[in-house]
Coordinates of C-alpha atoms and ligand atoms in Angstrom, one line a residue:
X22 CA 86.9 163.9 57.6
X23 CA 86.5 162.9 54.0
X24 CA 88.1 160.5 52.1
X25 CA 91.4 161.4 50.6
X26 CA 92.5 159.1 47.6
X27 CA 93.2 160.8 44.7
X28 CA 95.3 158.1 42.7
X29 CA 95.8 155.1 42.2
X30 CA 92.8 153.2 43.7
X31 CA 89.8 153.8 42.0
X32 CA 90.6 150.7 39.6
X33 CA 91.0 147.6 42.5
X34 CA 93.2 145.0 41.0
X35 CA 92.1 141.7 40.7
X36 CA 93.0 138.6 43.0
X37 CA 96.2 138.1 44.3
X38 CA 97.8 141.3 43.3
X39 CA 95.6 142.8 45.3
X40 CA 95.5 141.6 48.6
X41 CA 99.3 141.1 48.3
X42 CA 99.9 145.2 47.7
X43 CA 97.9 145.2 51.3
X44 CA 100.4 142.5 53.0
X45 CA 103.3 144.8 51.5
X46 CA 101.6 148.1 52.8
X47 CA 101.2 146.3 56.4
X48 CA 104.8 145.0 56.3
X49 CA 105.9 148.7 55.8
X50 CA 103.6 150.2 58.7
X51 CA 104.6 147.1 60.6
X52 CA 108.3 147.6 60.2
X53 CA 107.5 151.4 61.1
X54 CA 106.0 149.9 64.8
X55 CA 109.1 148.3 65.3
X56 CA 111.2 150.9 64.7
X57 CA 112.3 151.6 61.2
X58 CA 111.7 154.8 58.9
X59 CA 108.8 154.8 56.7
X60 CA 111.2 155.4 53.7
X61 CA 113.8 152.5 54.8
X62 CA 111.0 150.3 55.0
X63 CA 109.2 151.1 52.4
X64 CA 112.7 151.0 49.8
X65 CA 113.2 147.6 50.8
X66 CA 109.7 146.2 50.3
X67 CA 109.5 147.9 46.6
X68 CA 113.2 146.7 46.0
X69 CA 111.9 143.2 46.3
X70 CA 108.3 143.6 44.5
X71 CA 107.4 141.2 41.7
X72 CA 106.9 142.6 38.2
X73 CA 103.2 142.4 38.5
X74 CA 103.0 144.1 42.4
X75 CA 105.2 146.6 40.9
X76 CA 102.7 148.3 39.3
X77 CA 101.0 148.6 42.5
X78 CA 103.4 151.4 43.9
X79 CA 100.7 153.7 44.4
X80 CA 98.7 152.3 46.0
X81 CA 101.1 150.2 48.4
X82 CA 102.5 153.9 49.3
X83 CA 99.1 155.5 49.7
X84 CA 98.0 152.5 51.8
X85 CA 100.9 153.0 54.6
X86 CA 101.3 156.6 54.2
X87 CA 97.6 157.0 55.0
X88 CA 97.8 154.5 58.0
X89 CA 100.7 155.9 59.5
X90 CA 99.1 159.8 59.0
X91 CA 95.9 158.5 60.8
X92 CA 97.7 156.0 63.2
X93 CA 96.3 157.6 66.5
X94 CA 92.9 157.9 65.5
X95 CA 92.6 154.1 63.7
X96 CA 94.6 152.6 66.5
X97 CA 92.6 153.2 69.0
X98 CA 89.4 152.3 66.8
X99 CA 91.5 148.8 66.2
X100 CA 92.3 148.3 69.7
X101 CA 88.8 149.3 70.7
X102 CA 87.9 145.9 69.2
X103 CA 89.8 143.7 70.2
X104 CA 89.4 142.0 73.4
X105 CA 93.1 140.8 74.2
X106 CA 96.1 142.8 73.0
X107 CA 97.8 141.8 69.5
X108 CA 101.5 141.1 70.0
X109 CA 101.8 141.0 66.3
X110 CA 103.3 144.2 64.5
X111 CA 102.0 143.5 60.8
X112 CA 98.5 142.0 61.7
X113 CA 98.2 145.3 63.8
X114 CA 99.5 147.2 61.0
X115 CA 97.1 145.4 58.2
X116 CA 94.2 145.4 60.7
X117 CA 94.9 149.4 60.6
X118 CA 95.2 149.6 56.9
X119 CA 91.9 147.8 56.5
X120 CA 90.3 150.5 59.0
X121 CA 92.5 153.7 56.6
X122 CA 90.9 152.2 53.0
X123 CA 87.2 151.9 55.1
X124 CA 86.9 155.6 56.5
X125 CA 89.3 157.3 53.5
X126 CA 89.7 155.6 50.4
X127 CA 87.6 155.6 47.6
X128 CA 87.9 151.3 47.6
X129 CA 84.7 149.8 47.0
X130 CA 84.0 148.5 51.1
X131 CA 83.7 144.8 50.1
X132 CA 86.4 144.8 47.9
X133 CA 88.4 146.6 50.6
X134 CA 87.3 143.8 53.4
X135 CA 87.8 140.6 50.9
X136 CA 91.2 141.6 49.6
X137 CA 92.5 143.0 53.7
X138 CA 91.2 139.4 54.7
X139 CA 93.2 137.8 51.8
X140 CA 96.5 139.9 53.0
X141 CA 96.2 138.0 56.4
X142 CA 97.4 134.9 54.3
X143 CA 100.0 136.4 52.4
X144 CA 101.8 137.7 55.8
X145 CA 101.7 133.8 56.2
X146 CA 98.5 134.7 58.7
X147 CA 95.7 132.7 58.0
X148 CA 94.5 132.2 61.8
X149 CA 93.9 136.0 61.4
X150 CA 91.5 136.1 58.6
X151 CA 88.2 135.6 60.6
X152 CA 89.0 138.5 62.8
X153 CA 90.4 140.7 60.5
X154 CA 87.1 139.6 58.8
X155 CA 84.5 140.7 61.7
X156 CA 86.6 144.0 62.8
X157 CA 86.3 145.4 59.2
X158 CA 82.9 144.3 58.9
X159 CA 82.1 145.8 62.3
X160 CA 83.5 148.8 61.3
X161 CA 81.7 148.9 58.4
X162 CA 78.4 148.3 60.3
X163 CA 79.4 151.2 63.2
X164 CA 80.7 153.5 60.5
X165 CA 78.3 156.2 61.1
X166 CA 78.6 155.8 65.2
X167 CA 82.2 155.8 64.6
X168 CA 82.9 158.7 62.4
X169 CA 80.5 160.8 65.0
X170 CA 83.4 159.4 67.8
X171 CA 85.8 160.6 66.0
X172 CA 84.4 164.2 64.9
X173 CA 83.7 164.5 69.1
X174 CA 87.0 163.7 70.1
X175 CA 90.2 165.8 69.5
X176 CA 92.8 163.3 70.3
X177 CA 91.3 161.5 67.5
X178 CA 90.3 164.2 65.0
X179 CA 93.9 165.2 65.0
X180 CA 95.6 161.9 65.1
X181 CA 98.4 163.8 67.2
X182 CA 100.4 161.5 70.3
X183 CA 99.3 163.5 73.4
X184 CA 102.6 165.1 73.7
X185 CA 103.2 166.8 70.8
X186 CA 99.8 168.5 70.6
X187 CA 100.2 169.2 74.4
X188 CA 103.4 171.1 73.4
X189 CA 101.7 172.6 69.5
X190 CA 99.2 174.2 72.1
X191 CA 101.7 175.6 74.6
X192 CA 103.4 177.3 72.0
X193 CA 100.7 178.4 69.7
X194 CA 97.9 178.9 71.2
X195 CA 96.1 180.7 68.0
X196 CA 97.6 178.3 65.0
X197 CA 97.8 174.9 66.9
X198 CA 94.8 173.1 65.6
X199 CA 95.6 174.7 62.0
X200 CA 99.2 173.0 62.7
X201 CA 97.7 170.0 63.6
X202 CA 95.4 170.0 60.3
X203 CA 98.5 170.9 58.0
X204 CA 100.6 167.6 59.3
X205 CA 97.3 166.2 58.5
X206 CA 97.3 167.1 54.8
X207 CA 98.8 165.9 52.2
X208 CA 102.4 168.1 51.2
X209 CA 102.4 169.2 47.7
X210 CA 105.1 168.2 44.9
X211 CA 107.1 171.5 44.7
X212 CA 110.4 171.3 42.3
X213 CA 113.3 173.2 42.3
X214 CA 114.4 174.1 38.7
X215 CA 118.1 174.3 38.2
X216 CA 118.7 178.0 37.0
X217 CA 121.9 177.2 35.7
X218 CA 120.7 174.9 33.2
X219 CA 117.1 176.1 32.4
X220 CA 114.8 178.9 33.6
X221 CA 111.6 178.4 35.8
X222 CA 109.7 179.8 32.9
X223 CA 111.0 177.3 30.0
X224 CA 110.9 174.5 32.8
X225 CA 107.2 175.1 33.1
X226 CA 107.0 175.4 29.8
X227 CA 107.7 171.7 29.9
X228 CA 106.0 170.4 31.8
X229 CA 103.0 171.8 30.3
X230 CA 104.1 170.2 27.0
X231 CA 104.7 167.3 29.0
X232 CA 100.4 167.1 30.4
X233 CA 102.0 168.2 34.2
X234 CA 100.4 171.6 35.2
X235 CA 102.4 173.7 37.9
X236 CA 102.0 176.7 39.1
X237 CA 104.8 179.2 40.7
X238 CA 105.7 179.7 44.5
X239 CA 105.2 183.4 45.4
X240 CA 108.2 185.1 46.5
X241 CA 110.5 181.8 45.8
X242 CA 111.7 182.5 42.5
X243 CA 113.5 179.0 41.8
X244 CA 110.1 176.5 42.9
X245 CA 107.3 175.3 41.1
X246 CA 104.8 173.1 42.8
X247 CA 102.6 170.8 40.7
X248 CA 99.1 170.7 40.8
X249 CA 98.8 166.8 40.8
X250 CA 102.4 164.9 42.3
X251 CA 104.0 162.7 39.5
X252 CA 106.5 160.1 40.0
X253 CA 110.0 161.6 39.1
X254 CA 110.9 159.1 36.2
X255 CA 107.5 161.5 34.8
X256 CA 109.4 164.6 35.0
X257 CA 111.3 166.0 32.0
X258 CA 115.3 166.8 32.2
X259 CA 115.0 165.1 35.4
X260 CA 118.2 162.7 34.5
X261 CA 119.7 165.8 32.8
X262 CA 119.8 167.8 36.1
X263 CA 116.9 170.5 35.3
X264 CA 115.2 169.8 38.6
X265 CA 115.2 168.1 41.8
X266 CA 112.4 167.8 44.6
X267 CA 112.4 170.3 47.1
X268 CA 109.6 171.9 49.1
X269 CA 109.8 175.7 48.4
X270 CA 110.4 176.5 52.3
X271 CA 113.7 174.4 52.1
X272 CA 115.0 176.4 49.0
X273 CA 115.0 179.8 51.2
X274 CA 118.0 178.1 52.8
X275 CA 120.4 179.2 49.6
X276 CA 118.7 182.2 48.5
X277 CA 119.0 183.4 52.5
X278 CA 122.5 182.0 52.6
X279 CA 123.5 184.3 49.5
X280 CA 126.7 182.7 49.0
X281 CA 128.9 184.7 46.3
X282 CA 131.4 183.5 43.7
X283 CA 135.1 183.2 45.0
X284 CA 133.0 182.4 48.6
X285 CA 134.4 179.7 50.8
X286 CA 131.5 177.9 52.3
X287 CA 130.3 175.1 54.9
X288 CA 127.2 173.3 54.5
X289 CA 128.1 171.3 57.6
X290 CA 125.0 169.0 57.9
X291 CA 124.6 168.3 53.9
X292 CA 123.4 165.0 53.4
X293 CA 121.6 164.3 51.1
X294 CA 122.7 167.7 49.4
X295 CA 119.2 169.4 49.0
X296 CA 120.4 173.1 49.8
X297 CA 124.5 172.4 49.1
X298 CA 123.2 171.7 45.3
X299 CA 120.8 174.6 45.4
X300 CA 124.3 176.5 46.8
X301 CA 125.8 175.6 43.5
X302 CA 122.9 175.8 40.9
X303 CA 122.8 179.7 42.1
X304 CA 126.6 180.1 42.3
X305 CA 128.9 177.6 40.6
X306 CA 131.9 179.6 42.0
X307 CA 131.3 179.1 45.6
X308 CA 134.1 177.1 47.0
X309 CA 131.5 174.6 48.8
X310 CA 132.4 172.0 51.3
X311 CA 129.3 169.7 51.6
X312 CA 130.3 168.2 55.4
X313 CA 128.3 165.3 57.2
X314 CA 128.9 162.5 59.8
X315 CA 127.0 159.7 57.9
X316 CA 128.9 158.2 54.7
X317 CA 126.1 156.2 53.5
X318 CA 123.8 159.2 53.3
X319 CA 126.8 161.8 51.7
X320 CA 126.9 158.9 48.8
X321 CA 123.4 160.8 48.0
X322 CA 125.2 163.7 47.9
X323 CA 127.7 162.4 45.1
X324 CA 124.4 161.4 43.0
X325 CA 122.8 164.5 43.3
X326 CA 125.9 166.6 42.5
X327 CA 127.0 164.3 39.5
X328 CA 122.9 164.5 38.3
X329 CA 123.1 167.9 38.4
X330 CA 126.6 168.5 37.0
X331 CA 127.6 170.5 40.3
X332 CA 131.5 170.4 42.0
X333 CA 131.6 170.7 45.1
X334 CA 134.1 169.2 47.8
X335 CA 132.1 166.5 49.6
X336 CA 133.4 165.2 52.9
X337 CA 132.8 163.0 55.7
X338 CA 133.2 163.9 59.1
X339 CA 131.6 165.3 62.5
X340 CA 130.9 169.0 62.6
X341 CA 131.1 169.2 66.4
X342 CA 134.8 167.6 65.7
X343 CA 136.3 170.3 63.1
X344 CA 140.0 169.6 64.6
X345 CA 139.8 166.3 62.7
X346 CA 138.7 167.7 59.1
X347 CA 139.0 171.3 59.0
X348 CA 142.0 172.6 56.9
X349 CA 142.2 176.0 59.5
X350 CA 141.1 178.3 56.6
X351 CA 137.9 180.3 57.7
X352 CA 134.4 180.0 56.2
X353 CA 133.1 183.4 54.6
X354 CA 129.7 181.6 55.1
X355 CA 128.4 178.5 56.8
X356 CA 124.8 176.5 56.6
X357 CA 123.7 174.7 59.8
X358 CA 121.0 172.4 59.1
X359 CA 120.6 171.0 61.6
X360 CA 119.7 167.8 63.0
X361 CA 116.4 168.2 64.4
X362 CA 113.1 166.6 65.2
X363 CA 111.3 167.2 62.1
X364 CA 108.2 168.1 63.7
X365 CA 107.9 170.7 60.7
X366 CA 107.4 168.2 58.0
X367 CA 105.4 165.6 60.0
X368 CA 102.9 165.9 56.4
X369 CA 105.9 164.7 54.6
X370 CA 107.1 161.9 57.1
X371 CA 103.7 160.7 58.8
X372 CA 106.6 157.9 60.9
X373 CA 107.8 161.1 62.6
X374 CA 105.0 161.3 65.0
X375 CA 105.1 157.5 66.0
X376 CA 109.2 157.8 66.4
X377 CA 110.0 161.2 68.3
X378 CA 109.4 161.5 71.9
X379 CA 110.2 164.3 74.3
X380 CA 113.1 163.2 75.0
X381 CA 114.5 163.3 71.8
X382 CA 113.8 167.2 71.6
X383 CA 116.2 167.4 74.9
X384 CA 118.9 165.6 73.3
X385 CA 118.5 167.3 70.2
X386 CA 119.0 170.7 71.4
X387 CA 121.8 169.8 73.6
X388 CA 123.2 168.7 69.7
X389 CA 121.9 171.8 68.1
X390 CA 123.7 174.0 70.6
X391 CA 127.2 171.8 70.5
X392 CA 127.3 172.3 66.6
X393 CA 126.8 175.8 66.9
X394 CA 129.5 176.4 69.1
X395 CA 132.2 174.0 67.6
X396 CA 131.1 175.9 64.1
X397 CA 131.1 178.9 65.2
X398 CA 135.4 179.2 65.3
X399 CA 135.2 178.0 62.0
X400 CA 133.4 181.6 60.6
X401 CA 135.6 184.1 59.3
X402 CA 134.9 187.5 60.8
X403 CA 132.0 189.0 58.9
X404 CA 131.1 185.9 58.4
X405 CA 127.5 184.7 58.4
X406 CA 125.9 181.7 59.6
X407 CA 122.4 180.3 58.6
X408 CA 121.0 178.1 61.5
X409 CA 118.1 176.2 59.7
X410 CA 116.0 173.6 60.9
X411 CA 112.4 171.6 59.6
X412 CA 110.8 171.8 63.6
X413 CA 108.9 174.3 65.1
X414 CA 109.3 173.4 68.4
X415 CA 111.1 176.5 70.0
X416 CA 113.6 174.3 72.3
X417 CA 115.3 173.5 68.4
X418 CA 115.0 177.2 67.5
X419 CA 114.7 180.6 69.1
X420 CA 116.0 178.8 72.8
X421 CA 119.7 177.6 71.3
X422 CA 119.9 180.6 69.5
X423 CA 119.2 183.0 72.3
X424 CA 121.6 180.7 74.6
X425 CA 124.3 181.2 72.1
X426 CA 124.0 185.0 71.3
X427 CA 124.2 185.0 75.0
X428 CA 127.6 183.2 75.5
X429 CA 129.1 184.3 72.1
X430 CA 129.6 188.2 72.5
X431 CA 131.1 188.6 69.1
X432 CA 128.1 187.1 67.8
X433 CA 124.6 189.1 66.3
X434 CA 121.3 187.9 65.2
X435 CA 120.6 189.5 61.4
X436 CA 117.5 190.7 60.5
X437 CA 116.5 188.4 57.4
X438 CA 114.6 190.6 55.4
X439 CA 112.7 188.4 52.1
X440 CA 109.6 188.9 51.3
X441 CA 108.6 185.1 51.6
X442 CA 109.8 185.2 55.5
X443 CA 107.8 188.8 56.0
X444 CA 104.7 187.3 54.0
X445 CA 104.5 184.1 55.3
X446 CA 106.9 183.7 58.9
X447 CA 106.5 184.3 62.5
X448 CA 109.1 186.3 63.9
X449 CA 110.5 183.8 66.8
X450 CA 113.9 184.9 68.7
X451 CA 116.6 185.6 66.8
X452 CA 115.2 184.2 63.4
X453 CA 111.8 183.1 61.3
X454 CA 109.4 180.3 61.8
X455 CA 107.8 179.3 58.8
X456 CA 104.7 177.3 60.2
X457 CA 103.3 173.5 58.1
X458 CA 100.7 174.8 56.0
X459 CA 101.3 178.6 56.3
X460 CA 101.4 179.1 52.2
X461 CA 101.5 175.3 51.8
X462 CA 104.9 175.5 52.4
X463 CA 106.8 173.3 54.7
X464 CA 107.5 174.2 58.4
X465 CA 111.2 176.0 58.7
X466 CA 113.5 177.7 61.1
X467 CA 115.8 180.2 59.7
X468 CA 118.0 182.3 61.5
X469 CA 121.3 184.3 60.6
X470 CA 123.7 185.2 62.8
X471 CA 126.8 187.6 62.1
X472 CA 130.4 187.7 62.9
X473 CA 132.2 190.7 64.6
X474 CA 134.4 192.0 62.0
X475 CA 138.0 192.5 63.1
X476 CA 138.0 195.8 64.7
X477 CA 141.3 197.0 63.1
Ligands
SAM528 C1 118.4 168.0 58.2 S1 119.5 166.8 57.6 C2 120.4 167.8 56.4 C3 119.6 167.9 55.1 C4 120.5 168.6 54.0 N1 121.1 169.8 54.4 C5 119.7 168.8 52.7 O1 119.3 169.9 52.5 O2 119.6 167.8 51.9 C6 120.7 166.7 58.8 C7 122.0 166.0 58.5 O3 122.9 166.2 59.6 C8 123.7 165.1 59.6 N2 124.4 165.2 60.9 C9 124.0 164.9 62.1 N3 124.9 165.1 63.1 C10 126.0 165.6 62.4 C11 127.3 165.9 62.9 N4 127.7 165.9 64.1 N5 128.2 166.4 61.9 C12 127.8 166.4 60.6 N6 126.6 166.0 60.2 C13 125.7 165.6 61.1 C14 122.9 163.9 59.4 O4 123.6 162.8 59.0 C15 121.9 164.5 58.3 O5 122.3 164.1 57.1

């Protein structure tokens, strides 16, 4: 374990400011206990920031990012301490944040303690600030005891619920704990440059110019990762469309896709348009149909295309229902990404692993394998289909796809040959499984299955 700031907390503000970024980080995480997405809860508390907290974005973020990535190990050092229960989400939430700045930020430990104990009172606590007071302090006194705990203990080393790691072991037995250590890290800031508009080369270009050093993904010709992450507002062209964020693994999805101009294509789970945009920067021709069941999220699509000066015919609707919005005209190609756990980004999301249960993976195949079959009518013959998804859990990936192939006789896995699948991927079933971590990329599922052609 060693402590992992690396912006924005070295210089503590003073006073207020500063125990008040700790009450917004612990309403975050405590919103997260009850229920909500890190990124939902986390827009609304920056929406409503004061001018003066709003400089504290950082470190707000890297306060309940951090908590929620280390939430099994520091919750059960909290609860350790206490000698009733707390039945209070955001004082279990700030009592966890103190414990994140004490055993992984660089925060002076006093200043860490004063300004936690101050955030009781802003979340309207002040019966809370003597014990928030003598757990930190504790903690502080046990620190050497308690980092030897944690070093002895897996469950805690790895911060994993008991499930999941129970399941990363069953299915891989050699790379489990290196899974568990990449959902652990922190992901990197990889862009994807809009070819149509500039080249990687020039883009990199500027950003040099710009002070922002990033290097190039092997074998993924449109990404660049940064060597230090920047806000976006810091990237040039970023208004004018010349990139967008994307983790490398996710841009295989258009480059494996290989959509040509003239092309009718699906992207039937598109929101927020990631991969249909990607569609489009490589091939403007496509005749794209960006498809997905939640209007709020396709009006993310509509910004990205209109950022990136893309067309593309954006539509709401269920892809398991295609009598309701399909025009009967057949798909040369169609992208299924689909709705999935997310197990495979759990570095990017650290909520995931507080949300998903097993049960969720159940009822997520049982979706997985319903889209694939109401889609699968839809694909012309010769057609391909891209099944994507971010987990790694094979019930989401190799088992749906192997079902299908099995009921669908006029259907056939494709082989996928890229270089950054044979460099980097397992081969799992019928497809790929890029692994968290493996060549710092995200964790992916691709697989591409064929179309019978009309035997004349
Ligand atoms: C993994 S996300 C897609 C990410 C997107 N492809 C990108 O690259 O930006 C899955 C999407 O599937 C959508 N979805 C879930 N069930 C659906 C359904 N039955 N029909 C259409 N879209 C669905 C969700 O609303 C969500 O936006």
């Amino acid at each position: 374990m060693r402590p992992e700031n690396r912006s924005g907390t070295s210089a503590i503000p003073g006073g207020r400011t500063a125990a008040a970024a700790r009450a917004a980080a612990a309403r975050a995480v405590g919103a997260v206990l009850r229920g909500r997405s890190l990124d939902a809860a986390l827009a609304e508390i920056f929406a409503a920031l004061s001018p003066a907290l709003a400089r504290e974005r950082a470190l707000i973020q890297e306060m309940a990012y951090g908590a929620l990535r280390w939430y099994f190990q520091l919750v059960p050092l909290v609860r350790g301490y206490l000698t009733k229960p707390l039945q209070d989400e955001d004082l279990e939430a700030l009592l966890v944040i103190g414990f994140y700045q004490l055993l992984y930020m660089r925060v002076a430990s006093h200043a860490a303690v004063q300004e936690t104990v101050e955030a009781a009172a802003v979340l309207n606590k002040v019966w809370a600030k003597g014990m928030t007071n003598a757990l930190l302090r504790r903690l502080l006194r046990e620190e050497t005891e308690i980092r030897a705990r944690i070093a002895a203990d897996e469950m805690l080393t790895l911060a994993h619920p008991a499930w999941l790691l129970a399941r990363l072991k069953e299915n891989y037995p050699d790379a489990w704990r290196a899974i568990a250590e990449a959902n652990n890290a922190r992901p990197p800031l990889t862009l994807r440059v809009h070819g149509g508009k500039i080249t990687c080369a020039a883009y990199r270009d500027k950003l040099t110019q710009a002070g922002i050093v990033a290097q190039p993904v092997p074998d993924v010709d449109s990404a660049l990762t940064l060597e230090t992450p920047v806000p976006v507002e810091m990237l040039p062209g970023f208004q004018a469309g010349e990139v967008s964020v994307q983790d490398a693994a996710a841009q295989l999805a258009a480059v494996l896709l290989d959509a040509r101009p003239g092309e009718r294509v699906l992207d039937a789970c598109a929101a927020p348009g990631g991969k249909a945009a990607h569609i489009l920067e490589r091939s403007p021709q496509v005749m794209l149909v960006a498809l997905d069941v939640d209007a709020l999220r396709l009006e993310r699509v509509r910004e990205n295309f209109a950022r990136l000066d893309l067309a593309g015919t954006i539509m709401q609707g269920d892809a398991a229902q295609p009598s309701a919005w399909w025009d009967g005209q057949p798909f040369d190609r169609i992208l299924l990404d689909a709705p999935c756990s997310a197990i495979g980004v759990l570095r990017r999301h650290p909520d995931i692993r507080l949300h998903r249960t097993p049960t969720d993976i159940a009822r997520l195949a049982a979706t997985q394998a319903q889209l694939l079959d109401a889609l699968w009518p839809l694909l012309a013959p010769g057609g391909k289909l891209l099944y994507v998804t971010c987990s790694i859990l094979p019930e989401e990936n190799a088992q749906p796809l192997a079902a299908f192939l099995a009921r669908h006789p006029d259907a056939r896995a494709n082989s996928l040959e890229h270089p950054a699948l044979t460099h980097t991927a397992l081969r799992a079933g019928a497809g790929f499984q890029i692994l968290p971590g493996s060549a710092n990329l995200d964790g992916f599922y691709y697989a591409q299955l064929v179309k019978s052609p009309v035997v004349p």
